[in-house]
Amino acid sequence: MRLTVIGAGYVGLTSALAFAVVGHDVVCVERDPVRLSRLLRREDPLGEPGVGELLGQTAVRFVETDPEIDRADVVLVAVGTPMRPDGHADLVQVDEVSRSIAFGARPGAVVAIRSTVPVGTCDRLQTGALLHQLVVSNPEFLREGHALQDTFVPTRIVAGGPSAARAVVEALYAPLRERPCGSGVAAAQVPLIWTTSRSAELAKYAANGFLATKLSFVNEIANLADVVGADAGAVLRTMALDPRIGAGHLRPGLGWGGSCFPKDTRALAALAAGEGYDFIVLRAAIEQNNRQLAQFALMIERETPTDASIGLLGLAFKAGTADTRESPALALAHRLARTGRRVNAYDPAIRSTSDTAISRVDPDALAACTDADAVVVATEWPEFAALDLRALRDVTRGDLLVDGRAVIDPVRAAAAGFRYRGVGGLPAG
Ligand code: UGA
């Protein structure tokens, strides 16, 4: 099958590589000249595990525009849909790309929208710019840091659009639906749910909205556990054992961030509001997330002088990536810097930053925390759990250790001479 993938970000590049590995003929279009030249040199522009190796092993052709898009059986759209100031998704790139596909692709070609787009977008494209193609909503569920793994071994595939596109989509995914032995999943085939484009579009927002809501709930339970004198860890471990709840996304912290949850929850809330539907649970989850971060900042402000020096451990929005988009760590740094505190940081994946809230990025945790009045763990990197806390306490000025990611053992922290403040130690209300 001949594919044109438009956009070489996390979604487009990993899709292009995976479809090429399983035997499709893939051309990947990237308009950013810097990213394109790296791809032409077969260099990984994302820092995703496995991408560099696969770039060297597959025949994906990277181009600025695909002069042979008329040969494509399927055009996959994987361009950005960033958040507009009003919370809605910005569809400028999707619309622009759709116009060029309409011009170049053959009538009847399948256009699969992998980008996260509001409900109704595919219907609009089908009756508008892409009238002569078959528009299918085909959202992805990959996690940064596991992008290739999630593309090769997806938990599910959802696609929706005109029935004439169904066989093409099934043929496209057939080789990826065979689960490799030892993938740890019982079903023989990855489920492919064929539905309407509106349902597929909503399925994407529903998944991210639910996971974000789960995390906000988890953070509330952790906060409440402290108020009532319960052990949040034990409570959450017990919850995790209920298969209906599941163990994933149960770690409390200073809040959720990244390029997806903040954008998609706001877009979903805005979508609902635009239809006159008040999505109260989701609104509360978003509000809780803002409050969670604000309360961490407040706690640190209460316990340190205004001219304090803060050793910030972690800048990325989560462990396993160098991505700082909508990072709670950076949001916290901004709040602290605004009140006059100096923030020196260390992150295993980030060597420098132009972010004005960060005074300095150090090459290791001890350097970032030297003479600090407080140490704040803001990203769940495993190496922070294994820190030599006595050595850390030896270099800090103050004894406050704020664990915003529930990765440090409070008993070890106390034994090393720290005053430990975890997720549960926030001011109530
Ligand atoms: C998220 C979803 O998990 C993917 O399924 C989805 O495909 C993707 O968005 C997307 O829409 O493209 P990602 O943004 O890579 O993936 O990050 P997550 O691993 O979900 O983490 C999001 C945030 O939640 C991070 O800030 C992380 O630190 C936080 N988190 C996660 C917790 O605080 N606790 C947890 O237990 C898990």
Coordinates of C-alpha atoms and ligand atoms in Angstrom, one line a residue:
M1 CA 0.0 0.0 0.0
R2 CA 1.3 3.5 -0.8
L3 CA 1.1 6.0 2.0
T4 CA 1.8 9.7 2.4
V5 CA 2.2 10.8 6.0
I6 CA 2.0 14.5 6.5
G7 CA 3.9 15.8 9.6
A8 CA 6.9 14.1 11.2
G9 CA 6.2 14.8 14.9
Y10 CA 5.6 12.1 17.5
V11 CA 2.5 10.8 15.7
G12 CA 3.5 11.2 12.1
L13 CA 7.1 10.0 12.3
T14 CA 6.3 6.9 14.4
S15 CA 3.4 6.0 12.2
A16 CA 5.5 6.4 9.1
L17 CA 8.3 4.2 10.5
A18 CA 5.9 1.5 11.8
F19 CA 4.0 1.3 8.5
A20 CA 7.2 1.1 6.5
V21 CA 8.6 -1.7 8.8
V22 CA 5.5 -3.8 8.1
G23 CA 5.8 -3.4 4.4
H24 CA 4.0 -0.3 3.2
D25 CA 5.6 2.1 0.8
V26 CA 5.8 5.3 2.8
V27 CA 6.6 9.0 2.0
C28 CA 6.7 11.4 5.0
V29 CA 6.2 15.1 4.4
E30 CA 7.8 17.6 6.8
R31 CA 7.8 21.3 6.1
D32 CA 10.1 22.4 9.0
P33 CA 13.5 22.7 7.2
V34 CA 15.5 21.9 10.3
R35 CA 13.6 18.8 11.2
L36 CA 13.6 17.7 7.5
S37 CA 17.3 18.0 7.2
R38 CA 17.8 15.9 10.3
L39 CA 15.5 13.3 9.0
L40 CA 17.3 13.3 5.7
R41 CA 20.5 12.6 7.6
R42 CA 18.5 9.8 9.3
E43 CA 18.8 11.5 12.7
D44 CA 16.1 11.2 15.4
P45 CA 14.6 14.7 15.9
L46 CA 12.4 13.5 18.8
G47 CA 14.7 11.7 21.2
E48 CA 12.3 8.7 21.2
P49 CA 13.6 5.3 22.1
G50 CA 14.2 3.2 18.9
V51 CA 13.5 6.0 16.4
G52 CA 17.2 6.6 15.5
E53 CA 17.7 2.9 14.9
L54 CA 14.6 2.5 12.7
L55 CA 15.5 5.6 10.7
G56 CA 18.6 3.8 9.6
Q57 CA 16.7 0.6 8.8
T58 CA 13.6 1.7 6.9
A59 CA 13.1 3.1 3.4
V60 CA 10.8 5.9 4.5
R61 CA 11.4 8.9 2.1
F62 CA 11.4 12.3 3.7
V63 CA 10.3 15.2 1.5
E64 CA 9.1 18.8 1.9
T65 CA 6.2 18.1 -0.4
D66 CA 5.1 14.8 -2.0
P67 CA 5.0 15.3 -5.8
E68 CA 3.5 11.8 -6.1
I69 CA 0.7 12.2 -3.6
D70 CA -1.7 11.2 -6.4
R71 CA -0.2 7.7 -6.0
A72 CA -1.2 7.4 -2.3
D73 CA -3.9 4.9 -1.3
V74 CA -3.9 6.6 2.1
V75 CA -2.8 10.0 3.2
L76 CA -2.2 10.2 6.9
V77 CA -2.6 13.7 8.5
A78 CA -0.5 14.1 11.6
V79 CA 0.0 17.9 12.0
G80 CA -0.3 19.9 15.2
T81 CA -3.6 21.1 16.7
P82 CA -2.3 23.5 19.4
M83 CA -4.5 25.2 21.9
R84 CA -6.0 28.6 21.0
P85 CA -6.3 31.2 23.8
D86 CA -10.0 30.4 24.1
G87 CA -9.3 26.7 24.8
H88 CA -10.4 25.4 21.4
A89 CA -8.1 23.4 19.2
D90 CA -6.4 25.5 16.4
L91 CA -7.2 23.7 13.1
V92 CA -5.2 26.1 10.8
Q93 CA -2.6 23.4 9.9
V94 CA -5.2 20.7 9.4
D95 CA -7.2 22.9 7.1
E96 CA -4.1 24.0 5.1
V97 CA -3.0 20.5 4.6
S98 CA -6.5 19.3 3.6
R99 CA -6.6 21.9 0.9
S100 CA -3.3 20.7 -0.6
I101 CA -4.4 17.0 -0.3
A102 CA -7.6 17.9 -2.1
F103 CA -5.5 19.4 -4.9
G104 CA -3.0 16.5 -5.2
A105 CA -4.6 13.3 -4.0
R106 CA -6.7 11.1 -6.3
P107 CA -10.5 11.0 -5.8
G108 CA -11.4 8.1 -3.6
A109 CA -8.1 8.1 -1.7
V110 CA -8.5 7.6 2.1
V111 CA -7.5 10.6 4.2
A112 CA -6.9 9.4 7.7
I113 CA -6.8 12.3 10.3
R114 CA -4.4 11.1 13.1
S115 CA -4.2 14.6 14.6
T116 CA -6.5 15.2 17.6
V117 CA -9.4 17.2 16.2
P118 CA -12.7 18.4 17.7
V119 CA -15.8 16.3 17.0
G120 CA -17.3 17.2 13.6
T121 CA -14.0 18.2 12.0
C122 CA -13.9 15.1 9.7
D123 CA -17.5 15.6 8.7
R124 CA -16.7 19.2 7.8
L125 CA -13.7 18.2 5.7
Q126 CA -15.7 15.5 4.0
T127 CA -18.3 17.9 2.8
G128 CA -15.8 20.7 2.2
A129 CA -12.2 20.6 1.2
L130 CA -12.0 16.8 0.9
L131 CA -15.3 16.3 -0.9
H132 CA -13.7 13.8 -3.4
Q133 CA -11.6 11.8 -0.9
L134 CA -12.8 9.5 1.9
V135 CA -12.2 11.2 5.2
V136 CA -11.5 8.9 8.2
S137 CA -10.9 9.9 11.8
N138 CA -8.1 7.7 13.1
P139 CA -6.7 9.1 16.4
E140 CA -3.7 7.7 18.1
F141 CA -3.1 6.8 21.8
L142 CA 0.7 6.9 22.0
R143 CA 2.6 8.2 25.0
E144 CA 5.7 10.3 24.7
G145 CA 8.7 8.2 25.6
H146 CA 6.9 5.0 24.4
A147 CA 5.8 6.3 21.0
L148 CA 7.2 3.5 18.9
Q149 CA 6.2 0.8 21.3
D150 CA 2.6 2.1 21.4
T151 CA 2.5 2.3 17.6
F152 CA 3.8 -1.2 17.1
V153 CA 1.8 -2.7 19.9
P154 CA -1.3 -0.5 20.3
T155 CA -3.9 -1.4 22.9
R156 CA -6.6 -0.6 20.3
I157 CA -7.2 1.1 17.0
V158 CA -10.2 3.3 16.4
A159 CA -11.3 4.6 13.0
G160 CA -14.5 6.1 11.6
G161 CA -15.8 7.4 8.4
P162 CA -17.5 6.4 5.2
S163 CA -18.0 2.7 4.8
A164 CA -16.1 2.7 1.5
A165 CA -12.9 3.4 3.5
R166 CA -13.3 0.6 5.9
A167 CA -11.5 -2.2 3.9
V168 CA -8.6 0.2 3.1
V169 CA -8.1 1.1 6.8
E170 CA -8.3 -2.6 7.8
A171 CA -5.7 -3.5 5.2
L172 CA -3.5 -0.7 6.3
Y173 CA -3.5 -1.9 9.9
A174 CA -3.7 -5.6 9.3
P175 CA 0.1 -6.2 9.8
L176 CA 0.1 -4.1 13.0
R177 CA -2.8 -6.0 14.5
E178 CA -1.0 -9.2 14.9
R179 CA 0.3 -9.1 18.5
P180 CA 3.9 -10.3 18.8
C181 CA 4.5 -13.2 21.2
G182 CA 5.3 -12.0 24.7
S183 CA 3.5 -8.6 24.3
G184 CA 1.8 -9.5 27.5
V185 CA -1.7 -9.0 26.1
A186 CA -4.1 -11.9 25.9
A187 CA -6.1 -11.1 22.7
A188 CA -4.7 -12.6 19.5
Q189 CA -5.4 -9.4 17.5
V190 CA -5.4 -5.8 18.4
P191 CA -9.0 -4.7 18.4
L192 CA -10.0 -2.3 15.6
I193 CA -13.2 -0.4 16.4
W194 CA -14.8 0.8 13.2
T195 CA -17.3 3.6 13.9
T196 CA -18.4 7.0 12.7
S197 CA -15.8 9.8 12.5
R198 CA -17.6 11.7 15.3
S199 CA -17.3 8.7 17.6
A200 CA -13.6 8.2 16.8
E201 CA -12.9 11.9 17.3
L202 CA -14.7 11.8 20.7
A203 CA -13.0 8.5 21.7
K204 CA -9.6 10.3 21.6
Y205 CA -10.8 13.2 23.9
A206 CA -12.6 10.8 26.1
A207 CA -9.5 8.8 26.8
N208 CA -7.3 11.8 27.6
G209 CA -10.1 13.5 29.5
F210 CA -10.7 10.4 31.6
L211 CA -7.0 9.8 32.4
A212 CA -6.6 13.4 33.4
T213 CA -9.7 13.2 35.6
K214 CA -8.4 10.0 37.1
L215 CA -5.2 11.8 38.0
S216 CA -7.1 14.8 39.5
F217 CA -9.1 12.4 41.6
V218 CA -5.9 10.6 42.7
N219 CA -4.4 13.9 43.8
E220 CA -7.6 14.7 45.7
I221 CA -7.4 11.4 47.5
A222 CA -3.7 11.9 48.3
N223 CA -4.5 15.4 49.7
L224 CA -7.5 14.1 51.7
A225 CA -5.5 11.1 53.0
D226 CA -3.2 13.5 54.7
V227 CA -6.1 15.5 56.2
V228 CA -7.7 12.4 57.7
G229 CA -4.4 10.8 58.8
A230 CA -4.4 8.0 56.2
D231 CA -1.4 6.7 54.1
A232 CA -2.1 7.8 50.5
G233 CA 0.3 5.2 49.2
A234 CA -1.5 2.4 50.8
V235 CA -4.9 3.7 49.7
L236 CA -3.7 4.1 46.1
R237 CA -2.0 0.7 46.0
T238 CA -5.3 -0.9 47.2
M239 CA -7.2 1.0 44.5
A240 CA -4.7 -0.2 41.9
L241 CA -5.6 -3.8 42.6
D242 CA -9.2 -3.4 41.4
P243 CA -9.0 -4.3 37.7
R244 CA -11.9 -1.9 37.0
I245 CA -9.7 0.9 38.3
G246 CA -6.3 -0.3 37.0
A247 CA -2.8 0.6 38.2
G248 CA -2.0 3.1 35.5
H249 CA -2.1 6.8 36.1
L250 CA -2.5 6.4 39.8
R251 CA 0.7 8.2 41.0
P252 CA -0.2 11.5 42.8
G253 CA 1.9 14.6 42.2
L254 CA 1.9 18.3 41.6
G255 CA -0.4 17.9 38.6
W256 CA -0.6 16.7 35.1
G257 CA 0.9 18.4 32.1
G258 CA 2.4 17.8 28.7
S259 CA 1.4 18.6 25.1
C260 CA -1.8 16.5 25.3
F261 CA -3.8 16.5 28.6
P262 CA -3.9 20.3 29.2
K263 CA -4.8 21.0 25.6
D264 CA -7.3 18.1 25.1
T265 CA -9.1 18.6 28.4
R266 CA -9.7 22.3 27.7
A267 CA -10.7 21.5 24.1
L268 CA -13.2 18.9 25.3
A269 CA -14.6 21.3 27.9
A270 CA -14.8 24.0 25.2
L271 CA -16.4 21.6 22.8
A272 CA -19.1 20.6 25.4
A273 CA -19.7 24.2 26.4
G274 CA -20.1 25.2 22.7
E275 CA -22.9 22.6 22.5
G276 CA -24.5 24.0 25.6
Y277 CA -23.4 21.0 27.7
D278 CA -21.8 21.6 31.0
F279 CA -19.2 18.9 31.5
I280 CA -18.9 19.4 35.3
V281 CA -16.6 16.5 36.1
L282 CA -14.0 17.6 33.5
R283 CA -14.2 21.3 34.6
A284 CA -13.5 20.2 38.1
A285 CA -10.6 18.0 37.0
I286 CA -9.0 21.0 35.2
E287 CA -9.6 23.3 38.2
Q288 CA -8.2 20.7 40.6
N289 CA -5.1 20.4 38.5
N290 CA -4.6 24.2 38.6
R291 CA -5.2 24.2 42.3
Q292 CA -2.8 21.3 42.9
L293 CA 0.1 23.2 41.4
A294 CA -0.9 26.5 43.2
Q295 CA -1.0 24.7 46.5
F296 CA 2.5 23.3 46.0
A297 CA 3.8 26.7 45.2
L298 CA 2.0 28.2 48.3
M299 CA 3.4 25.5 50.6
I300 CA 7.0 26.2 49.3
E301 CA 6.4 30.0 49.7
R302 CA 5.2 29.5 53.3
E303 CA 8.2 27.5 54.2
T304 CA 11.0 29.4 52.5
P305 CA 12.2 33.1 52.7
T306 CA 11.3 35.2 49.6
D307 CA 14.9 35.4 48.5
A308 CA 15.3 31.6 48.9
S309 CA 17.3 29.5 46.5
I310 CA 15.4 26.4 45.2
G311 CA 17.0 23.3 43.8
L312 CA 14.5 22.1 41.2
L313 CA 14.9 18.4 40.3
G314 CA 13.2 17.9 36.9
L315 CA 12.1 20.2 34.2
A316 CA 10.4 17.8 31.7
F317 CA 6.6 17.3 32.0
K318 CA 7.2 13.7 32.8
A319 CA 10.1 11.3 33.1
G320 CA 11.4 9.7 29.9
T321 CA 11.3 12.8 27.7
A322 CA 13.0 16.1 27.3
D323 CA 9.7 17.7 26.5
T324 CA 8.8 20.7 28.6
R325 CA 5.5 21.7 27.0
E326 CA 3.0 22.6 29.7
S327 CA 5.4 21.1 32.2
P328 CA 4.2 21.4 35.8
A329 CA 7.9 21.7 36.8
L330 CA 8.3 24.8 34.8
A331 CA 4.9 26.2 35.8
L332 CA 6.0 25.8 39.5
A333 CA 9.4 27.4 38.7
H334 CA 7.6 30.4 37.2
R335 CA 5.4 30.9 40.3
L336 CA 8.5 30.7 42.6
A337 CA 10.6 33.0 40.4
R338 CA 7.8 35.5 40.3
T339 CA 7.9 35.8 44.1
G340 CA 11.7 36.5 44.1
R341 CA 13.1 33.0 44.6
R342 CA 16.0 31.7 42.6
V343 CA 15.5 28.4 40.8
N344 CA 18.5 26.3 39.8
A345 CA 17.5 23.1 38.0
Y346 CA 18.7 19.7 37.0
D347 CA 17.0 17.3 34.6
P348 CA 18.7 14.2 33.3
A349 CA 17.3 14.9 29.7
I350 CA 17.8 18.7 29.6
R351 CA 21.2 20.4 29.5
S352 CA 20.0 24.0 29.1
T353 CA 16.9 26.1 28.8
S354 CA 16.0 29.6 27.7
D355 CA 13.2 29.8 30.2
T356 CA 13.5 32.9 32.2
A357 CA 12.3 31.3 35.4
I358 CA 15.4 29.1 35.6
S359 CA 18.6 30.8 36.8
R360 CA 20.8 27.9 35.9
V361 CA 20.6 24.3 34.6
D362 CA 23.3 22.2 36.4
P363 CA 24.8 19.0 35.2
D364 CA 23.7 17.0 38.3
A365 CA 21.3 17.0 41.2
L366 CA 23.9 17.9 43.8
A367 CA 25.1 20.9 41.9
A368 CA 21.6 22.2 41.4
C369 CA 20.8 21.9 45.1
T370 CA 24.1 23.3 46.5
D371 CA 23.2 26.0 49.1
A372 CA 19.5 25.5 48.3
D373 CA 17.0 26.5 51.0
A374 CA 14.6 23.8 49.5
V375 CA 14.9 20.9 47.2
V376 CA 11.8 20.3 45.0
V377 CA 11.3 17.1 43.0
A378 CA 9.1 18.1 40.1
T379 CA 9.5 15.2 37.6
E380 CA 9.3 11.5 38.4
W381 CA 12.8 10.5 37.0
P382 CA 13.7 7.1 38.6
E383 CA 17.2 8.5 39.4
F384 CA 15.6 10.9 41.9
A385 CA 14.2 8.0 43.9
A386 CA 17.7 6.6 44.2
L387 CA 19.4 9.9 45.2
D388 CA 21.9 9.7 48.0
L389 CA 19.9 11.9 50.4
R390 CA 22.6 12.3 53.0
A391 CA 25.0 13.6 50.3
L392 CA 22.1 15.9 49.2
R393 CA 21.5 17.2 52.7
D394 CA 25.2 17.9 53.1
V395 CA 25.1 20.4 50.2
T396 CA 21.8 22.1 50.9
R397 CA 21.5 25.1 53.2
G398 CA 17.9 24.4 54.3
D399 CA 16.3 21.2 55.3
L400 CA 13.1 21.3 53.3
L401 CA 12.5 18.5 50.7
V402 CA 9.3 18.9 48.7
D403 CA 8.5 15.7 46.8
G404 CA 6.1 16.8 44.1
R405 CA 6.1 13.4 42.4
A406 CA 5.9 10.9 45.3
V407 CA 9.2 9.3 44.4
I408 CA 11.2 9.8 47.6
D409 CA 10.8 7.6 50.6
P410 CA 9.8 9.9 53.5
V411 CA 11.5 7.7 56.0
R412 CA 14.8 7.9 54.2
A413 CA 14.4 11.7 53.8
A414 CA 13.8 12.1 57.5
A415 CA 16.8 9.9 58.3
A416 CA 19.0 12.1 56.1
G417 CA 17.9 15.2 58.1
F418 CA 15.2 16.6 55.7
R419 CA 11.8 18.0 56.6
Y420 CA 9.8 16.0 54.0
R421 CA 6.7 17.5 52.4
G422 CA 4.9 15.2 50.0
V423 CA 1.7 15.3 47.9
G424 CA -0.4 14.8 51.0
G425 CA 1.1 17.6 52.9
L426 CA -0.7 20.4 51.1
P427 CA -2.9 23.0 52.8
A428 CA -6.5 21.7 52.8
G429 CA -9.1 23.5 50.6
Ligands
UGA1 C1 -1.0 11.1 27.0 C2 -1.8 9.8 27.0 O1 -1.3 9.0 28.1 C3 -1.7 9.0 25.7 O2 -2.5 7.9 25.8 C4 -2.1 9.9 24.6 O3 -2.0 9.3 23.3 C5 -1.2 11.2 24.6 O4 -1.4 11.9 25.8 C6 -1.7 12.0 23.4 O5 -2.8 12.5 23.4 O6 -0.9 12.1 22.4 P1 1.6 11.8 27.4 O7 1.1 13.2 27.2 O8 2.8 11.3 26.7 O9 0.4 10.8 26.9 O10 1.8 11.6 28.9 P2 1.3 10.7 30.1 O11 2.2 9.6 30.4 O12 -0.2 10.4 30.0 O13 1.5 11.8 31.3 C7 0.7 13.0 31.3 C8 1.0 13.8 32.6 O14 0.4 13.1 33.7 C9 2.4 14.0 33.0 O15 2.6 15.3 33.5 C10 2.7 13.0 34.1 O16 3.7 13.3 35.0 C11 1.3 12.9 34.8 N1 1.1 11.6 35.5 C12 1.0 10.5 34.7 C13 1.0 11.6 36.8 O17 1.0 12.7 37.5 N2 0.8 10.4 37.5 C14 0.7 9.3 36.8 O18 0.4 8.2 37.4 C15 0.8 9.3 35.4

